[in-house]
Amino acid sequence: MVQLGQYPPARQVLVHLSDTHFLRDGALLHGDLPTESNLERALEQVESMGIRPSALVFTGDLTDLGETDAYARLRARVEPVAERLGAQIIWLMGNHDERGPMRSALLDQEQSDGPLDQVWDLGGLRFIGLDSSVPGFHHGELSDAQLDWLDGVLDSPARYGTVIGMHHPPVPAPQPLFDLLELRDQRPFAEVLAGRDVRAILAGHLHYALHSTFADVPVSVAAASCYTMNLSNPPRATNGMNGGQSFNLVHVYDEQITHSVVPIGDFATADTFTDDFIAEMEALSPEERIEAFSRKR
């Protein structure tokens, strides 16, 4: 592949999805939201892109009620796609999930109520999944034991650094009621991250895309695939809408990570560059490309 700009191609790409909220028997969420078909459309789009992602990352609220059948239905839809793409699947806990059924139905583990914290090696990029859920509640927490475990993992730097995935984002939410469901007591978490090789935090929970920083680490929140929050309403009146669903593409470069939002749905494209045209650009020298493509006519 010819390098057309100053950056070489991304070392790898992750697909970041969140808040699928599946129900047993394929029931519609809140009676009218087609969570399964929304995710199926998203996965079809991922496959049509021609990319080879290292992982499909699901940052929690995989199901709406923690039902075993809902997890099984989700697994049946995602695993064949991941196999065709050659991608790992990273399942993370959300506040709507239940640890026991998730362990048995998604991870083939014995049921247990302990936190689901895990580590994946994605070709030298370390991915740490933190379970920020609190049994019986919708807000998030990280226990002292979890932070001690994370501290020990981060003691050894990874070849290409670390990405952390979790459900509750450690950032402020412009909608006041979300403050009640935030990740609580964030300072100890920030202290663990200080000076470590963490390059990004991926999260969900908010049902809209948001970008911020925490402890000098970029935070990227993926909007839900089931429904999103209508941010065009006044902050105190914000509520869900059947629109704006999306997922993120996370491109990992040697020195930077980018996060791109991809709308879910069929949208007409005005025009595209053909393979022949791109090949013509690649055949030119850098100076010729500037004249052919960048100069105003």
Short mmCIF file of C-alpha atoms in Angstrom, two decimals, residues 74-275:
data_model
loop_
_atom_site.label_atom_id
_atom_site.label_comp_id
_atom_site.label_asym_id
_atom_site.label_seq_id
_atom_site.Cartn_x
_atom_site.Cartn_y
_atom_site.Cartn_z
CA LEU A 74 -26.44 -12.03 21.08
CA ARG A 75 -23.68 -14.62 20.92
CA ALA A 76 -25.31 -16.39 17.98
CA ARG A 77 -25.34 -13.17 15.97
CA VAL A 78 -21.87 -11.91 16.78
CA GLU A 79 -19.68 -15.02 16.79
CA PRO A 80 -20.11 -15.93 13.07
CA VAL A 81 -19.25 -12.35 12.07
CA ALA A 82 -16.17 -12.28 14.31
CA GLU A 83 -15.04 -15.61 12.87
CA ARG A 84 -15.36 -14.36 9.29
CA LEU A 85 -13.45 -11.18 10.18
CA GLY A 86 -10.78 -13.02 12.18
CA ALA A 87 -11.56 -10.76 15.16
CA GLN A 88 -11.64 -11.44 18.87
CA ILE A 89 -14.83 -10.62 20.76
CA ILE A 90 -14.51 -8.56 23.92
CA TRP A 91 -17.66 -8.69 26.06
CA LEU A 92 -17.80 -6.20 28.95
CA MET A 93 -20.30 -5.96 31.80
CA GLY A 94 -22.85 -3.13 32.03
CA ASN A 95 -25.31 -2.10 34.70
CA HIS A 96 -28.16 -3.95 32.92
CA ASP A 97 -26.13 -7.17 32.74
CA GLU A 98 -25.98 -9.98 35.30
CA ARG A 99 -22.62 -11.58 36.04
CA GLY A 100 -23.82 -15.17 36.48
CA PRO A 101 -25.83 -15.53 33.26
CA MET A 102 -23.23 -13.56 31.31
CA ARG A 103 -20.46 -15.88 32.48
CA SER A 104 -22.34 -19.04 31.57
CA ALA A 105 -24.01 -17.93 28.33
CA LEU A 106 -21.23 -15.81 26.78
CA LEU A 107 -17.95 -16.91 28.34
CA ASP A 108 -18.57 -20.62 29.03
CA GLN A 109 -17.59 -20.11 32.66
CA GLU A 110 -19.11 -21.25 35.92
CA GLN A 111 -21.66 -18.80 37.27
CA SER A 112 -20.19 -16.39 39.82
CA ASP A 113 -20.99 -12.97 41.24
CA GLY A 114 -17.37 -11.78 41.21
CA PRO A 115 -16.29 -8.91 38.92
CA LEU A 116 -15.57 -9.76 35.29
CA ASP A 117 -12.16 -8.13 34.83
CA GLN A 118 -10.07 -9.54 31.97
CA VAL A 119 -6.99 -8.91 29.84
CA TRP A 120 -6.53 -9.53 26.11
CA ASP A 121 -3.36 -9.34 24.01
CA LEU A 122 -4.27 -7.90 20.61
CA GLY A 123 -1.01 -8.35 18.76
CA GLY A 124 0.99 -6.40 21.32
CA LEU A 125 -1.80 -3.95 22.17
CA ARG A 126 -3.04 -4.79 25.66
CA PHE A 127 -6.78 -4.48 26.21
CA ILE A 128 -8.02 -4.46 29.81
CA GLY A 129 -11.72 -4.91 30.46
CA LEU A 130 -12.94 -3.52 33.79
CA ASP A 131 -16.27 -4.50 35.32
CA SER A 132 -17.68 -1.24 36.65
CA SER A 133 -21.10 -2.72 37.43
CA VAL A 134 -22.54 -2.85 40.96
CA PRO A 135 -24.90 -5.81 41.60
CA GLY A 136 -28.40 -4.52 42.21
CA PHE A 137 -27.68 -0.93 41.12
CA HIS A 138 -27.25 1.10 37.95
CA HIS A 139 -24.37 3.38 39.02
CA GLY A 140 -20.76 2.26 38.61
CA GLU A 141 -17.88 1.55 40.99
CA LEU A 142 -14.39 0.05 40.96
CA SER A 143 -13.50 -1.70 44.21
CA ASP A 144 -10.16 -1.43 45.99
CA ALA A 145 -9.47 -5.04 45.01
CA GLN A 146 -10.12 -4.25 41.34
CA LEU A 147 -7.84 -1.22 41.45
CA ASP A 148 -5.09 -3.25 43.12
CA TRP A 149 -5.43 -5.85 40.36
CA LEU A 150 -5.32 -3.14 37.67
CA ASP A 151 -2.27 -1.57 39.32
CA GLY A 152 -0.45 -4.90 39.15
CA VAL A 153 -1.33 -5.47 35.49
CA LEU A 154 -0.16 -1.98 34.49
CA ASP A 155 3.18 -2.45 36.27
CA SER A 156 4.45 -4.14 33.09
CA PRO A 157 4.12 -1.91 29.99
CA ALA A 158 2.69 -3.50 26.85
CA ARG A 159 4.48 -3.39 23.51
CA TYR A 160 1.96 -1.01 21.92
CA GLY A 161 0.42 0.33 25.09
CA THR A 162 -2.91 -0.32 26.77
CA VAL A 163 -6.54 0.39 26.01
CA ILE A 164 -9.07 0.09 28.85
CA GLY A 165 -12.70 -0.80 28.22
CA MET A 166 -15.48 -0.30 30.75
CA HIS A 167 -19.18 0.52 30.80
CA HIS A 168 -19.40 3.62 33.01
CA PRO A 169 -17.25 6.44 31.56
CA PRO A 170 -15.14 8.40 34.09
CA VAL A 171 -16.33 11.76 32.73
CA PRO A 172 -19.02 14.33 33.55
CA ALA A 173 -22.38 13.98 31.79
CA PRO A 174 -24.16 17.13 30.57
CA GLN A 175 -27.54 15.54 31.43
CA PRO A 176 -28.15 15.94 35.18
CA LEU A 177 -29.87 12.60 35.85
CA PHE A 178 -26.88 10.70 34.45
CA ASP A 179 -24.88 12.11 37.36
CA LEU A 180 -26.87 9.77 39.59
CA LEU A 181 -25.63 6.79 37.55
CA GLU A 182 -22.00 7.85 37.15
CA LEU A 183 -18.82 5.96 38.02
CA ARG A 184 -18.43 6.89 41.66
CA ASP A 185 -15.22 7.75 43.55
CA GLN A 186 -13.03 8.25 40.48
CA ARG A 187 -9.93 9.70 42.14
CA PRO A 188 -8.32 6.34 43.11
CA PHE A 189 -8.83 5.14 39.52
CA ALA A 190 -7.04 8.24 38.23
CA GLU A 191 -4.16 7.63 40.64
CA VAL A 192 -3.68 4.10 39.29
CA LEU A 193 -3.57 5.38 35.69
CA ALA A 194 -1.06 8.16 36.36
CA GLY A 195 2.20 7.61 34.48
CA ARG A 196 1.10 4.30 32.99
CA ASP A 197 0.91 3.24 29.33
CA VAL A 198 -2.87 3.65 28.98
CA ARG A 199 -3.60 5.24 25.60
CA ALA A 200 -7.41 5.29 25.58
CA ILE A 201 -10.51 4.43 27.60
CA LEU A 202 -13.54 3.05 25.72
CA ALA A 203 -16.94 3.20 27.40
CA GLY A 204 -20.71 3.18 26.85
CA HIS A 205 -23.66 3.75 29.21
CA LEU A 206 -24.63 7.25 28.05
CA HIS A 207 -26.42 6.23 24.81
CA TYR A 208 -24.74 9.00 22.84
CA ALA A 209 -21.22 9.58 21.51
CA LEU A 210 -18.99 11.66 23.78
CA HIS A 211 -15.26 12.41 23.88
CA SER A 212 -13.30 13.69 26.86
CA THR A 213 -10.20 13.00 28.95
CA PHE A 214 -9.61 11.40 32.32
CA ALA A 215 -6.25 11.46 34.11
CA ASP A 216 -4.80 12.79 30.82
CA VAL A 217 -6.12 9.72 28.98
CA PRO A 218 -8.53 10.21 26.04
CA VAL A 219 -12.01 8.80 26.73
CA SER A 220 -14.32 7.75 23.89
CA VAL A 221 -17.96 6.81 24.56
CA ALA A 222 -19.78 4.92 21.82
CA ALA A 223 -23.47 5.64 21.28
CA ALA A 224 -25.85 2.72 21.71
CA SER A 225 -26.95 0.46 18.91
CA CYS A 226 -30.44 0.11 20.47
CA TYR A 227 -31.53 3.74 20.98
CA THR A 228 -29.84 7.06 21.72
CA MET A 229 -30.48 10.09 23.88
CA ASN A 230 -32.15 13.06 22.20
CA LEU A 231 -29.63 15.77 23.05
CA SER A 232 -31.61 18.38 21.12
CA ASN A 233 -34.00 18.51 24.08
CA PRO A 234 -33.18 20.74 27.07
CA PRO A 235 -30.70 18.94 29.37
CA ARG A 236 -33.28 18.23 32.07
CA ALA A 237 -35.72 16.85 29.47
CA THR A 238 -33.32 14.60 27.57
CA ASN A 239 -34.72 11.15 26.82
CA GLY A 240 -34.34 8.28 24.42
CA MET A 241 -35.16 8.31 20.70
CA ASN A 242 -35.16 5.72 17.94
CA GLY A 243 -32.49 7.42 15.85
CA GLY A 244 -28.82 8.32 15.75
CA GLN A 245 -27.62 4.80 16.53
CA SER A 246 -23.96 4.26 15.71
CA PHE A 247 -20.74 2.43 16.48
CA ASN A 248 -17.11 3.58 16.53
CA LEU A 249 -13.99 2.61 14.63
CA VAL A 250 -10.83 2.82 16.74
CA HIS A 251 -7.69 3.12 14.60
CA VAL A 252 -4.48 2.41 16.52
CA TYR A 253 -1.34 4.11 15.20
CA ASP A 254 2.12 3.97 16.74
CA GLU A 255 1.77 7.38 18.39
CA GLN A 256 -1.96 8.16 18.20
CA ILE A 257 -5.40 6.58 18.39
CA THR A 258 -8.39 7.93 16.47
CA HIS A 259 -12.10 7.33 17.14
CA SER A 260 -14.60 7.62 14.26
CA VAL A 261 -18.40 7.48 14.59
CA VAL A 262 -20.24 5.34 12.00
CA PRO A 263 -24.03 5.84 11.74
CA ILE A 264 -26.06 2.64 11.57
CA GLY A 265 -28.39 2.49 8.57
CA ASP A 266 -28.68 2.62 4.79
CA PHE A 267 -27.63 6.03 3.52
CA ALA A 268 -27.16 7.06 -0.10
CA THR A 269 -23.61 8.06 -1.05
CA ALA A 270 -23.31 10.99 -3.44
CA ASP A 271 -20.08 9.85 -5.06
CA THR A 272 -17.07 7.62 -4.49
CA PHE A 273 -13.46 7.45 -5.65
CA THR A 274 -12.89 4.46 -7.92
CA ASP A 275 -10.05 1.99 -7.49
#
